[in-house]
mmCIF file of C-alpha atoms and ligand atoms in Angstrom:
data_model
loop_
_atom_site.group_PDB
_atom_site.id
_atom_site.type_symbol
_atom_site.label_atom_id
_atom_site.label_comp_id
_atom_site.label_asym_id
_atom_site.label_seq_id
_atom_site.Cartn_x
_atom_site.Cartn_y
_atom_site.Cartn_z
ATOM 1 C CA MET A 1 -54.574 10.990 200.583
ATOM 2 C CA ARG A 2 -55.518 12.597 197.289
ATOM 3 C CA SER A 3 -58.275 12.826 194.725
ATOM 4 C CA ASN A 4 -56.352 13.535 191.491
ATOM 5 C CA TYR A 5 -57.434 10.346 189.739
ATOM 6 C CA ARG A 6 -57.786 9.943 185.983
ATOM 7 C CA THR A 7 -61.364 8.835 185.197
ATOM 8 C CA TYR A 8 -64.410 10.994 185.898
ATOM 9 C CA PRO A 9 -66.078 8.418 188.199
ATOM 10 C CA GLY A 10 -62.757 7.977 190.044
ATOM 11 C CA ILE A 11 -62.129 11.702 190.486
ATOM 12 C CA ALA A 12 -65.701 12.312 191.758
ATOM 13 C CA PHE A 13 -65.524 9.383 194.173
ATOM 14 C CA TYR A 14 -62.125 10.101 195.731
ATOM 15 C CA ASP A 15 -62.864 13.816 195.926
ATOM 16 C CA ALA A 16 -66.054 13.143 197.881
ATOM 17 C CA SER A 17 -63.949 11.006 200.227
ATOM 18 C CA LEU A 18 -61.312 13.710 200.714
ATOM 19 C CA ARG A 19 -64.074 16.156 201.632
ATOM 20 C CA LEU A 20 -65.424 13.738 204.239
ATOM 21 C CA TYR A 21 -61.906 13.327 205.615
ATOM 22 C CA GLU A 22 -61.623 17.108 205.914
ATOM 23 C CA GLY A 23 -64.517 17.096 208.417
ATOM 24 C CA LEU A 24 -63.853 13.697 209.963
ATOM 25 C CA ALA A 25 -62.033 14.829 213.126
ATOM 26 C CA GLU A 26 -65.058 16.962 213.990
ATOM 27 C CA ASP A 27 -67.586 14.264 212.990
ATOM 28 C CA LEU A 28 -65.846 11.651 215.127
ATOM 29 C CA ASP A 29 -64.791 14.103 217.847
ATOM 30 C CA TRP A 30 -61.363 12.488 217.645
ATOM 31 C CA GLN A 31 -57.939 13.903 216.857
ATOM 32 C CA LEU A 32 -56.655 12.760 213.455
ATOM 33 C CA ASP A 33 -53.189 13.513 212.206
ATOM 34 C CA PHE A 34 -54.532 15.004 208.938
ATOM 35 C CA ASN A 35 -52.090 17.063 206.944
ATOM 36 C CA GLN A 36 -53.022 18.473 203.519
ATOM 37 C CA SER A 37 -49.448 19.435 202.759
ATOM 38 C CA GLY A 38 -49.678 18.922 198.985
ATOM 39 C CA HIS A 39 -48.839 16.014 196.709
ATOM 40 C CA PHE A 40 -46.511 15.761 193.690
ATOM 41 C CA THR A 41 -46.506 13.004 191.083
ATOM 42 C CA LEU A 42 -43.202 13.222 189.228
ATOM 43 C CA ALA A 43 -42.737 12.549 185.531
ATOM 44 C CA HIS A 44 -39.377 11.360 184.222
ATOM 45 C CA THR A 45 -40.392 10.672 180.602
ATOM 46 C CA ASP A 46 -42.352 12.462 177.883
ATOM 47 C CA SER A 47 -45.087 9.828 177.946
ATOM 48 C CA SER A 48 -45.658 10.242 181.657
ATOM 49 C CA ILE A 49 -45.871 14.034 181.200
ATOM 50 C CA THR A 50 -48.662 13.372 178.679
ATOM 51 C CA GLY A 51 -50.457 11.073 181.140
ATOM 52 C CA LEU A 52 -50.163 13.567 183.990
ATOM 53 C CA ARG A 53 -51.429 16.386 181.744
ATOM 54 C CA ILE A 54 -54.576 14.385 180.989
ATOM 55 C CA ARG A 55 -55.083 13.925 184.723
ATOM 56 C CA ALA A 56 -54.510 17.634 185.427
ATOM 57 C CA GLU A 57 -57.097 18.614 182.803
ATOM 58 C CA ASN A 58 -59.649 15.989 183.898
ATOM 59 C CA ASN A 59 -59.176 17.049 187.519
ATOM 60 C CA ARG A 60 -59.757 20.705 186.715
ATOM 61 C CA LEU A 61 -62.881 19.889 184.712
ATOM 62 C CA MET A 62 -64.174 18.166 187.832
ATOM 63 C CA GLY A 63 -63.217 21.065 190.124
ATOM 64 C CA VAL A 64 -60.226 19.307 191.714
ATOM 65 C CA ASP A 65 -57.201 21.492 192.436
ATOM 66 C CA SER A 66 -54.472 19.961 190.273
ATOM 67 C CA ARG A 67 -51.951 21.381 187.783
ATOM 68 C CA MET A 68 -48.664 20.679 186.030
ATOM 69 C CA VAL A 69 -45.476 22.311 187.321
ATOM 70 C CA ASP A 70 -42.222 22.585 185.373
ATOM 71 C CA ARG A 71 -38.683 21.896 186.584
ATOM 72 C CA ASP A 72 -38.001 25.462 187.731
ATOM 73 C CA GLU A 73 -41.099 25.680 189.882
ATOM 74 C CA LEU A 74 -40.475 22.202 191.259
ATOM 75 C CA ARG A 75 -36.893 23.136 192.106
ATOM 76 C CA ARG A 76 -38.148 26.131 194.077
ATOM 77 C CA MET A 77 -40.894 24.189 195.883
ATOM 78 C CA VAL A 78 -38.862 21.077 196.760
ATOM 79 C CA PRO A 79 -35.291 22.365 197.096
ATOM 80 C CA THR A 80 -34.057 19.148 198.747
ATOM 81 C CA MET A 81 -34.889 16.996 195.690
ATOM 82 C CA ASP A 82 -32.215 16.263 193.091
ATOM 83 C CA MET A 83 -33.392 18.164 190.002
ATOM 84 C CA SER A 84 -30.095 17.813 188.172
ATOM 85 C CA ASP A 85 -29.363 15.608 185.164
ATOM 86 C CA ARG A 86 -27.360 13.223 187.378
ATOM 87 C CA PRO A 87 -30.127 10.588 187.948
ATOM 88 C CA ARG A 88 -30.603 7.893 185.311
ATOM 89 C CA LEU A 89 -34.115 9.306 184.775
ATOM 90 C CA PRO A 90 -34.021 13.039 185.625
ATOM 91 C CA VAL A 91 -37.239 14.668 186.869
ATOM 92 C CA LEU A 92 -38.852 16.550 183.952
ATOM 93 C CA ALA A 93 -42.139 17.869 185.411
ATOM 94 C CA ALA A 94 -44.812 16.998 187.967
ATOM 95 C CA LEU A 95 -48.518 16.954 188.655
ATOM 96 C CA TYR A 96 -49.136 19.158 191.711
ATOM 97 C CA HIS A 97 -52.223 18.501 193.857
ATOM 98 C CA PRO A 98 -52.358 20.967 196.796
ATOM 99 C CA PRO A 99 -55.182 19.224 198.801
ATOM 100 C CA GLY A 100 -53.297 15.900 198.836
ATOM 101 C CA GLY A 101 -51.397 14.867 201.951
ATOM 102 C CA THR A 102 -51.341 12.288 204.715
ATOM 103 C CA ILE A 103 -53.455 11.101 207.645
ATOM 104 C CA GLY A 104 -52.707 8.908 210.663
ATOM 105 C CA HIS A 105 -54.407 5.643 209.721
ATOM 106 C CA ASP A 106 -54.388 4.259 213.277
ATOM 107 C CA GLU A 107 -56.206 7.353 214.540
ATOM 108 C CA VAL A 108 -58.821 7.032 211.783
ATOM 109 C CA VAL A 109 -59.526 3.393 212.624
ATOM 110 C CA GLN A 110 -59.617 4.155 216.379
ATOM 111 C CA GLY A 111 -61.955 7.103 215.758
ATOM 112 C CA TYR A 112 -64.363 5.015 213.684
ATOM 113 C CA GLY A 113 -64.232 2.136 216.206
ATOM 114 C CA ARG A 114 -65.044 4.508 219.056
ATOM 115 C CA ALA A 115 -67.925 6.101 217.114
ATOM 116 C CA CYS A 116 -69.339 2.666 216.169
ATOM 117 C CA ASP A 117 -69.230 1.634 219.818
ATOM 118 C CA ALA A 118 -71.082 4.799 220.862
ATOM 119 C CA MET A 119 -73.814 3.945 218.294
ATOM 120 C CA GLY A 120 -74.250 0.445 219.735
ATOM 121 C CA ILE A 121 -72.495 -1.346 216.852
ATOM 122 C CA GLU A 122 -70.562 -4.452 217.869
ATOM 123 C CA VAL A 123 -67.146 -5.129 216.343
ATOM 124 C CA HIS A 124 -66.095 -8.747 216.895
ATOM 125 C CA GLN A 125 -62.334 -8.896 216.671
ATOM 126 C CA PHE A 126 -60.451 -12.187 216.189
ATOM 127 C CA THR A 127 -63.572 -13.745 214.647
ATOM 128 C CA ALA A 128 -63.008 -15.332 211.255
ATOM 129 C CA VAL A 129 -65.770 -16.113 208.782
ATOM 130 C CA THR A 130 -65.302 -19.761 207.838
ATOM 131 C CA GLY A 131 -68.306 -20.419 205.593
ATOM 132 C CA LEU A 132 -71.387 -18.900 203.935
ATOM 133 C CA GLU A 133 -74.527 -20.989 203.537
ATOM 134 C CA VAL A 134 -76.594 -20.133 200.462
ATOM 135 C CA ALA A 135 -80.269 -21.043 199.913
ATOM 136 C CA GLY A 136 -81.877 -19.800 196.713
ATOM 137 C CA ARG A 137 -80.768 -16.218 196.098
ATOM 138 C CA LYS A 138 -79.752 -15.527 199.697
ATOM 139 C CA ILE A 139 -76.980 -16.139 202.180
ATOM 140 C CA VAL A 140 -78.897 -17.593 205.105
ATOM 141 C CA ARG A 141 -76.052 -18.340 207.492
ATOM 142 C CA VAL A 142 -72.567 -16.986 208.168
ATOM 143 C CA ARG A 143 -70.313 -19.484 209.895
ATOM 144 C CA THR A 144 -67.607 -17.997 212.119
ATOM 145 C CA THR A 145 -65.019 -19.240 214.584
ATOM 146 C CA GLN A 146 -67.300 -17.868 217.351
ATOM 147 C CA GLY A 147 -70.532 -19.483 216.120
ATOM 148 C CA ASP A 148 -73.141 -19.008 213.395
ATOM 149 C CA LEU A 149 -74.905 -15.739 212.488
ATOM 150 C CA SER A 150 -77.648 -14.631 210.162
ATOM 151 C CA ALA A 151 -78.219 -11.136 208.838
ATOM 152 C CA GLY A 152 -80.418 -9.169 206.446
ATOM 153 C CA ALA A 153 -77.386 -8.007 204.494
ATOM 154 C CA ILE A 154 -73.830 -9.314 204.336
ATOM 155 C CA LEU A 155 -70.980 -7.101 203.127
ATOM 156 C CA ASN A 156 -67.642 -8.468 201.979
ATOM 157 C CA ALA A 157 -64.996 -5.846 202.873
ATOM 158 C CA THR A 158 -62.025 -8.131 203.407
ATOM 159 C CA ALA A 159 -59.487 -6.490 201.051
ATOM 160 C CA GLY A 160 -56.677 -8.942 200.227
ATOM 161 C CA TRP A 161 -58.846 -11.872 201.360
ATOM 162 C CA ALA A 162 -61.908 -10.784 199.328
ATOM 163 C CA THR A 163 -61.939 -13.781 197.004
ATOM 164 C CA THR A 164 -61.683 -16.294 199.864
ATOM 165 C CA ILE A 165 -64.987 -14.926 201.220
ATOM 166 C CA SER A 166 -66.822 -14.528 197.899
ATOM 167 C CA ASP A 167 -65.762 -18.058 196.884
ATOM 168 C CA MET A 168 -67.595 -19.338 199.991
ATOM 169 C CA ALA A 169 -70.807 -17.953 198.442
ATOM 170 C CA GLY A 170 -69.961 -19.145 194.929
ATOM 171 C CA VAL A 171 -69.532 -15.575 193.664
ATOM 172 C CA PRO A 172 -66.361 -15.264 191.542
ATOM 173 C CA LEU A 173 -64.386 -11.986 191.670
ATOM 174 C CA PRO A 174 -61.768 -10.811 189.138
ATOM 175 C CA ILE A 175 -59.273 -10.086 191.914
ATOM 176 C CA VAL A 176 -55.755 -11.305 192.650
ATOM 177 C CA SER A 177 -53.975 -10.790 195.978
ATOM 178 C CA GLN A 178 -50.497 -9.273 195.858
ATOM 179 C CA PRO A 179 -48.280 -7.939 198.651
ATOM 180 C CA LEU A 180 -47.413 -4.257 198.992
ATOM 181 C CA GLN A 181 -44.486 -3.181 201.143
ATOM 182 C CA ALA A 182 -43.463 0.033 202.850
ATOM 183 C CA CYS A 183 -40.870 1.118 205.390
ATOM 184 C CA VAL A 184 -40.050 3.967 207.777
ATOM 185 C CA THR A 185 -36.653 5.451 208.529
ATOM 186 C CA GLU A 186 -35.138 6.795 211.715
ATOM 187 C CA LEU A 187 -36.112 10.351 212.702
ATOM 188 C CA ILE A 188 -34.363 13.114 210.801
ATOM 189 C CA GLU A 189 -34.606 16.905 210.774
ATOM 190 C CA PRO A 190 -37.574 18.253 208.791
ATOM 191 C CA PHE A 191 -36.544 18.285 205.130
ATOM 192 C CA LEU A 192 -39.633 17.415 203.064
ATOM 193 C CA ASP A 193 -42.972 19.268 203.240
ATOM 194 C CA TYR A 194 -44.801 17.379 200.480
ATOM 195 C CA VAL A 195 -45.763 13.851 199.517
ATOM 196 C CA ILE A 196 -43.520 12.916 196.578
ATOM 197 C CA VAL A 197 -44.567 10.086 194.258
ATOM 198 C CA SER A 198 -42.628 9.023 191.192
ATOM 199 C CA SER A 199 -44.726 7.289 188.560
ATOM 200 C CA ASN A 200 -41.675 6.059 186.662
ATOM 201 C CA LEU A 201 -39.484 5.014 189.578
ATOM 202 C CA HIS A 202 -42.451 3.444 191.423
ATOM 203 C CA VAL A 203 -41.591 4.953 194.772
ATOM 204 C CA TYR A 204 -43.216 7.420 197.176
ATOM 205 C CA VAL A 205 -41.687 9.402 200.051
ATOM 206 C CA SER A 206 -43.167 11.648 202.730
ATOM 207 C CA GLN A 207 -42.022 12.835 206.154
ATOM 208 C CA THR A 208 -44.133 12.563 209.289
ATOM 209 C CA ALA A 209 -44.404 15.379 211.837
ATOM 210 C CA LYS A 210 -42.194 13.253 214.126
ATOM 211 C CA GLY A 211 -39.466 13.190 211.463
ATOM 212 C CA GLU A 212 -39.570 9.632 210.078
ATOM 213 C CA LEU A 213 -39.618 9.210 206.330
ATOM 214 C CA VAL A 214 -42.380 6.901 205.082
ATOM 215 C CA ILE A 215 -41.250 5.171 201.893
ATOM 216 C CA GLY A 216 -43.184 2.738 199.733
ATOM 217 C CA SER A 217 -43.184 1.180 196.316
ATOM 218 C CA GLU A 218 -45.392 -0.713 193.857
ATOM 219 C CA VAL A 219 -46.934 -4.132 194.569
ATOM 220 C CA ASP A 220 -44.599 -7.103 194.527
ATOM 221 C CA PRO A 221 -44.873 -8.945 191.204
ATOM 222 C CA TYR A 222 -46.325 -12.190 192.612
ATOM 223 C CA GLN A 223 -49.515 -13.401 194.259
ATOM 224 C CA THR A 224 -49.439 -14.488 197.893
ATOM 225 C CA TYR A 225 -51.187 -13.998 201.227
ATOM 226 C CA CYS A 226 -47.815 -13.808 202.951
ATOM 227 C CA THR A 227 -47.061 -10.518 204.748
ATOM 228 C CA ARG A 228 -43.332 -11.041 205.188
ATOM 229 C CA SER A 229 -41.232 -8.091 204.059
ATOM 230 C CA THR A 230 -38.356 -8.826 201.689
ATOM 231 C CA LEU A 231 -34.816 -7.552 201.006
ATOM 232 C CA PRO A 232 -35.218 -7.099 197.192
ATOM 233 C CA THR A 233 -38.180 -4.729 197.719
ATOM 234 C CA LEU A 234 -36.292 -2.823 200.414
ATOM 235 C CA GLU A 235 -33.334 -2.465 198.021
ATOM 236 C CA GLN A 236 -35.702 -1.202 195.321
ATOM 237 C CA MET A 237 -37.321 1.363 197.659
ATOM 238 C CA ALA A 238 -33.910 2.517 198.896
ATOM 239 C CA SER A 239 -32.245 2.829 195.493
ATOM 240 C CA TYR A 240 -35.156 4.735 193.927
ATOM 241 C CA THR A 241 -35.389 7.058 196.925
ATOM 242 C CA LEU A 242 -31.672 7.807 196.558
ATOM 243 C CA GLU A 243 -32.232 8.736 192.910
ATOM 244 C CA LEU A 244 -34.475 11.550 194.177
ATOM 245 C CA PHE A 245 -32.752 12.358 197.478
ATOM 246 C CA PRO A 246 -29.086 11.250 197.348
ATOM 247 C CA GLN A 247 -28.397 13.056 200.647
ATOM 248 C CA LEU A 248 -30.358 10.276 202.434
ATOM 249 C CA HIS A 249 -27.475 7.869 201.776
ATOM 250 C CA GLY A 250 -26.651 6.084 205.045
ATOM 251 C CA ILE A 251 -30.001 6.745 206.754
ATOM 252 C CA LYS A 252 -31.274 3.813 208.834
ATOM 253 C CA ILE A 253 -34.504 1.906 208.211
ATOM 254 C CA LEU A 254 -36.456 1.402 211.444
ATOM 255 C CA ARG A 255 -39.078 -1.061 210.211
ATOM 256 C CA GLN A 256 -40.580 -2.538 207.060
ATOM 257 C CA TRP A 257 -43.906 -4.283 206.544
ATOM 258 C CA ALA A 258 -46.227 -5.762 203.938
ATOM 259 C CA GLY A 259 -50.005 -5.882 203.456
ATOM 260 C CA VAL A 260 -52.082 -7.992 201.073
ATOM 261 C CA CYS A 261 -53.792 -5.975 198.314
ATOM 262 C CA ASP A 262 -56.892 -6.963 196.326
ATOM 263 C CA MET A 263 -55.913 -5.991 192.774
ATOM 264 C CA THR A 264 -58.537 -5.619 190.026
ATOM 265 C CA PRO A 265 -57.860 -5.639 186.243
ATOM 266 C CA ASP A 266 -58.754 -1.924 185.868
ATOM 267 C CA TYR A 267 -57.240 -0.703 189.148
ATOM 268 C CA ALA A 268 -60.676 0.464 190.331
ATOM 269 C CA PRO A 269 -62.696 -0.936 193.254
ATOM 270 C CA ILE A 270 -65.710 -3.232 193.081
ATOM 271 C CA MET A 271 -68.719 -1.943 195.014
ATOM 272 C CA GLY A 272 -72.351 -2.965 195.073
ATOM 273 C CA ALA A 273 -74.704 -5.956 195.109
ATOM 274 C CA ALA A 274 -73.118 -9.223 194.027
ATOM 275 C CA GLY A 275 -75.829 -9.799 191.411
ATOM 276 C CA GLU A 276 -76.208 -13.550 191.911
ATOM 277 C CA LEU A 277 -77.402 -13.133 195.531
ATOM 278 C CA ASP A 278 -79.893 -10.557 196.844
ATOM 279 C CA ASN A 279 -78.321 -9.932 200.270
ATOM 280 C CA PHE A 280 -74.594 -10.098 199.445
ATOM 281 C CA PHE A 281 -72.681 -6.862 198.831
ATOM 282 C CA MET A 282 -69.090 -6.084 197.827
ATOM 283 C CA ASP A 283 -66.726 -3.343 198.951
ATOM 284 C CA VAL A 284 -63.509 -4.823 197.603
ATOM 285 C CA GLY A 285 -60.810 -4.379 194.965
ATOM 286 C CA TRP A 286 -59.206 -1.544 196.893
ATOM 287 C CA GLY A 287 -55.725 -2.659 195.939
ATOM 288 C CA THR A 288 -53.036 -0.240 197.038
ATOM 289 C CA TRP A 289 -55.280 2.845 197.056
ATOM 290 C CA GLY A 290 -58.266 2.159 199.322
ATOM 291 C CA PHE A 291 -57.553 3.978 202.571
ATOM 292 C CA LYS A 292 -58.351 7.364 201.119
ATOM 293 C CA ALA A 293 -61.757 6.052 199.987
ATOM 294 C CA GLY A 294 -62.900 4.630 203.345
ATOM 295 C CA PRO A 295 -65.385 7.356 204.370
ATOM 296 C CA ILE A 296 -67.189 7.647 201.037
ATOM 297 C CA SER A 297 -67.300 3.923 200.284
ATOM 298 C CA GLY A 298 -68.798 3.333 203.752
ATOM 299 C CA LYS A 299 -71.378 6.029 203.167
ATOM 300 C CA CYS A 300 -72.318 4.800 199.671
ATOM 301 C CA LEU A 301 -72.552 1.146 200.715
ATOM 302 C CA ALA A 302 -74.706 2.065 203.735
ATOM 303 C CA GLU A 303 -77.077 4.006 201.448
ATOM 304 C CA THR A 304 -77.178 1.149 198.936
ATOM 305 C CA ILE A 305 -77.956 -1.474 201.567
ATOM 306 C CA ALA A 306 -80.573 0.730 203.279
ATOM 307 C CA THR A 307 -82.432 1.785 200.112
ATOM 308 C CA GLY A 308 -81.876 -1.229 197.851
ATOM 309 C CA LYS A 309 -80.654 1.155 195.124
ATOM 310 C CA ALA A 310 -76.992 1.712 194.237
ATOM 311 C CA ALA A 311 -75.718 5.109 195.435
ATOM 312 C CA ALA A 312 -75.080 7.260 192.342
ATOM 313 C CA LEU A 313 -71.376 7.892 193.064
ATOM 314 C CA MET A 314 -70.546 4.185 193.242
ATOM 315 C CA GLU A 315 -72.680 2.935 190.344
ATOM 316 C CA PRO A 316 -69.777 2.927 187.820
ATOM 317 C CA PHE A 317 -67.868 0.577 190.155
ATOM 318 C CA ALA A 318 -70.533 -2.167 190.117
ATOM 319 C CA PRO A 319 -69.320 -5.781 189.726
ATOM 320 C CA ALA A 320 -71.374 -6.049 186.510
ATOM 321 C CA ARG A 321 -68.815 -3.919 184.629
ATOM 322 C CA PHE A 322 -66.686 -7.024 184.168
ATOM 323 C CA LEU A 323 -69.582 -8.716 182.349
ATOM 324 C CA SER A 324 -70.421 -5.720 180.158
ATOM 325 C CA GLY A 325 -66.751 -4.890 179.491
ATOM 326 C CA LYS A 326 -67.121 -1.306 180.798
ATOM 327 C CA LEU A 327 -63.832 -1.245 182.659
ATOM 328 C CA LEU A 328 -62.579 2.011 184.182
ATOM 329 C CA GLY A 329 -58.895 2.282 183.251
ATOM 330 C CA GLU A 330 -57.578 3.872 186.444
ATOM 331 C CA LYS A 331 -54.139 2.181 186.368
ATOM 332 C CA ALA A 332 -52.174 5.295 185.401
ATOM 333 C CA ALA A 333 -53.496 7.155 188.449
ATOM 334 C CA ALA A 334 -53.898 4.387 191.005
ATOM 335 C CA SER A 335 -50.519 2.684 190.830
ATOM 336 C CA VAL A 336 -47.450 3.326 193.019
ATOM 337 C CA SER A 337 -49.278 2.281 196.171
ATOM 338 C CA GLN A 338 -51.630 5.213 196.118
HETATM 339 C C1 LIG B 1 -47.982 -0.842 202.613
HETATM 340 C C2 LIG B 1 -49.307 -0.278 202.183
HETATM 341 C C3 LIG B 1 -49.431 1.054 201.887
HETATM 342 C C4 LIG B 1 -50.651 1.595 201.493
HETATM 343 N N1 LIG B 1 -50.730 2.925 201.226
HETATM 344 C C5 LIG B 1 -51.912 3.476 200.905
HETATM 345 C C6 LIG B 1 -52.014 4.875 200.684
HETATM 346 O O1 LIG B 1 -51.031 5.606 200.769
HETATM 347 N N2 LIG B 1 -53.219 5.392 200.374
HETATM 348 C C7 LIG B 1 -54.344 4.601 200.283
HETATM 349 O O2 LIG B 1 -55.423 5.138 200.027
HETATM 350 N N3 LIG B 1 -54.272 3.261 200.471
HETATM 351 C C8 LIG B 1 -53.096 2.678 200.773
HETATM 352 N N4 LIG B 1 -52.994 1.319 200.951
HETATM 353 C C9 LIG B 1 -54.173 0.475 200.685
HETATM 354 C C10 LIG B 1 -55.125 0.489 201.863
HETATM 355 O O3 LIG B 1 -54.400 0.229 203.060
HETATM 356 C C11 LIG B 1 -56.230 -0.568 201.676
HETATM 357 O O4 LIG B 1 -56.820 -0.437 200.396
HETATM 358 C C12 LIG B 1 -57.311 -0.389 202.728
HETATM 359 O O5 LIG B 1 -56.765 -0.397 204.024
HETATM 360 C C13 LIG B 1 -58.363 -1.477 202.607
HETATM 361 O O6 LIG B 1 -59.307 -1.254 203.618
HETATM 362 P P1 LIG B 1 -60.464 -2.271 203.852
HETATM 363 O O7 LIG B 1 -61.284 -1.741 204.988
HETATM 364 O O8 LIG B 1 -61.150 -2.577 202.557
HETATM 365 O O9 LIG B 1 -59.747 -3.635 204.270
HETATM 366 P P2 LIG B 1 -58.723 -3.925 205.467
HETATM 367 O O10 LIG B 1 -58.515 -2.740 206.318
HETATM 368 O O11 LIG B 1 -57.547 -4.650 204.897
HETATM 369 O O12 LIG B 1 -59.566 -4.936 206.303
HETATM 370 C C14 LIG B 1 -59.902 -6.223 205.809
HETATM 371 C C15 LIG B 1 -60.238 -7.028 207.041
HETATM 372 O O13 LIG B 1 -60.818 -8.267 206.656
HETATM 373 C C16 LIG B 1 -60.441 -9.206 207.645
HETATM 374 N N5 LIG B 1 -60.653 -10.564 207.164
HETATM 375 C C17 LIG B 1 -59.995 -11.250 206.199
HETATM 376 N N6 LIG B 1 -60.476 -12.491 206.078
HETATM 377 C C18 LIG B 1 -61.479 -12.613 206.988
HETATM 378 C C19 LIG B 1 -62.359 -13.671 207.379
HETATM 379 N N7 LIG B 1 -62.310 -14.881 206.789
HETATM 380 N N8 LIG B 1 -63.234 -13.420 208.368
HETATM 381 C C20 LIG B 1 -63.307 -12.224 208.973
HETATM 382 N N9 LIG B 1 -62.500 -11.188 208.668
HETATM 383 C C21 LIG B 1 -61.597 -11.395 207.683
HETATM 384 C C22 LIG B 1 -58.958 -8.872 207.883
HETATM 385 O O14 LIG B 1 -58.536 -9.401 209.112
HETATM 386 C C23 LIG B 1 -59.008 -7.351 207.894
HETATM 387 O O15 LIG B 1 -59.225 -6.844 209.187
HETATM 388 C C24 LIG B 1 -51.789 0.747 201.372
HETATM 389 C C25 LIG B 1 -51.680 -0.608 201.652
HETATM 390 C C26 LIG B 1 -50.452 -1.125 202.066
HETATM 391 C C27 LIG B 1 -50.359 -2.605 202.373
#
C-alpha cells in the first residue's frame, strides 16, 4: 500500500485510495490487518536516485509524505539490511514514504463481501461470463454459465482476463496479460519493520505480524493466463533478497504463487466508459499495482455510472488516452509489483 507515484493524476488517485483505506475498517465494521509501517524504495544507481528524487518532489507538491534518505539514515532505520559495498549493486539512497505499508487482502475482500451482502447486493461466485450481445450502441445481454442477464450498466473489472471480456463486445484494449509471482517464507523472529522495495533489483520484501517474509518480484517476461509458479522466478526472488539480507541464507520458502496481471503500455489503469458502447464501462489495466486502488476506483466508477459523467479523479485514466496519445508514464513508479 502506498501513494508515492510519479505523475500528478497517479499521486492524487492513489492518495485518495490510501485515505479511504485508513477509514475502511470502521466503514466496513470489519477488522483489517492494516499496518502503515513505512515504505522504502531503494536506489542502487545514480539514474534511479534521479528518478526517485522526481517522485519525492512531485509527492511533496501534492501533499504526500515522501522524501529521500541517504545511506547513513537508511543504515540507522533498517539496521538488518546490508548497506556495505559487498553487493554487486550497493544501496546508495532511498525514497522513504512513511504512510506506506501493508494490509491483509483476504480481510479486505471479506469485509467488502460482507458489506455488499448487508446492502442486498448479490455476488454470484463460480459464474463465468461467456458472451456479450451487442445491439446498436448497447450491450443488451450478458451470457453466463448460470444463464443470461441484462443490466443498465456493465462493468468489466476482470484484471488479467480483461481483454477476453472486452473482445466479446468488440471493444479492443491495449492490455497484455503477464504472470506475477510472490512467495512467503517460514516464520522468523521480527527483523524488518518496513516494506523494502528495490527498483533496480526488482524485488520487494516485508514481514507480516506473524513473522513470515512476503517476497515478490517483477512480472514474468512472457504473456500467459497460466498461474503456475516457476523455479527461475523463485531463484531470482531469492538471490535478489540475499543481496539485501544475506543473513536470510538457508531460510525455507513455505509457498509460492502467481496471478495474472493486466499490463498497459503506460503502467496506468484504464477507467471509464468504453466509448464505442453507451452502457459498457472499464475498470482494468491494474497490472501489478491495483489492490491499493480498490476503494477509490470503486467509488469513482460508481459515481461515473450513476451520474453519466466521469468522476474528476479518474478522468485522466480514460480509455480515450490511447487514441489521443496522452499516455501517463507511470512505469518508473508502478513497477516491481507495486
Ligand atoms: C503476486 C501478486 C502481488 C501483488 N502485489 C500487489 C501489491 O503489493 N500492491 C497492489 O496494489 N497490487 C498488487 N497486486 C496487483 C493486484 O492484486 C491486482 O491489481 C488487483 O487484485 C486487481 O483487482 P481487480 O478487482 O481488478 O481484479 P481481480 O481481483 O483479479 O478480480 C478479477 C475477477 O474477474 C474474474 N473473471 C475473469 N474472467 C471472468 C469471466 N469470464 N466471467 C466472470 N468473471 C471473470 C476472476 O475470476 C476474478 O475474480 C499483486 C498481484 C499479484 C498477482
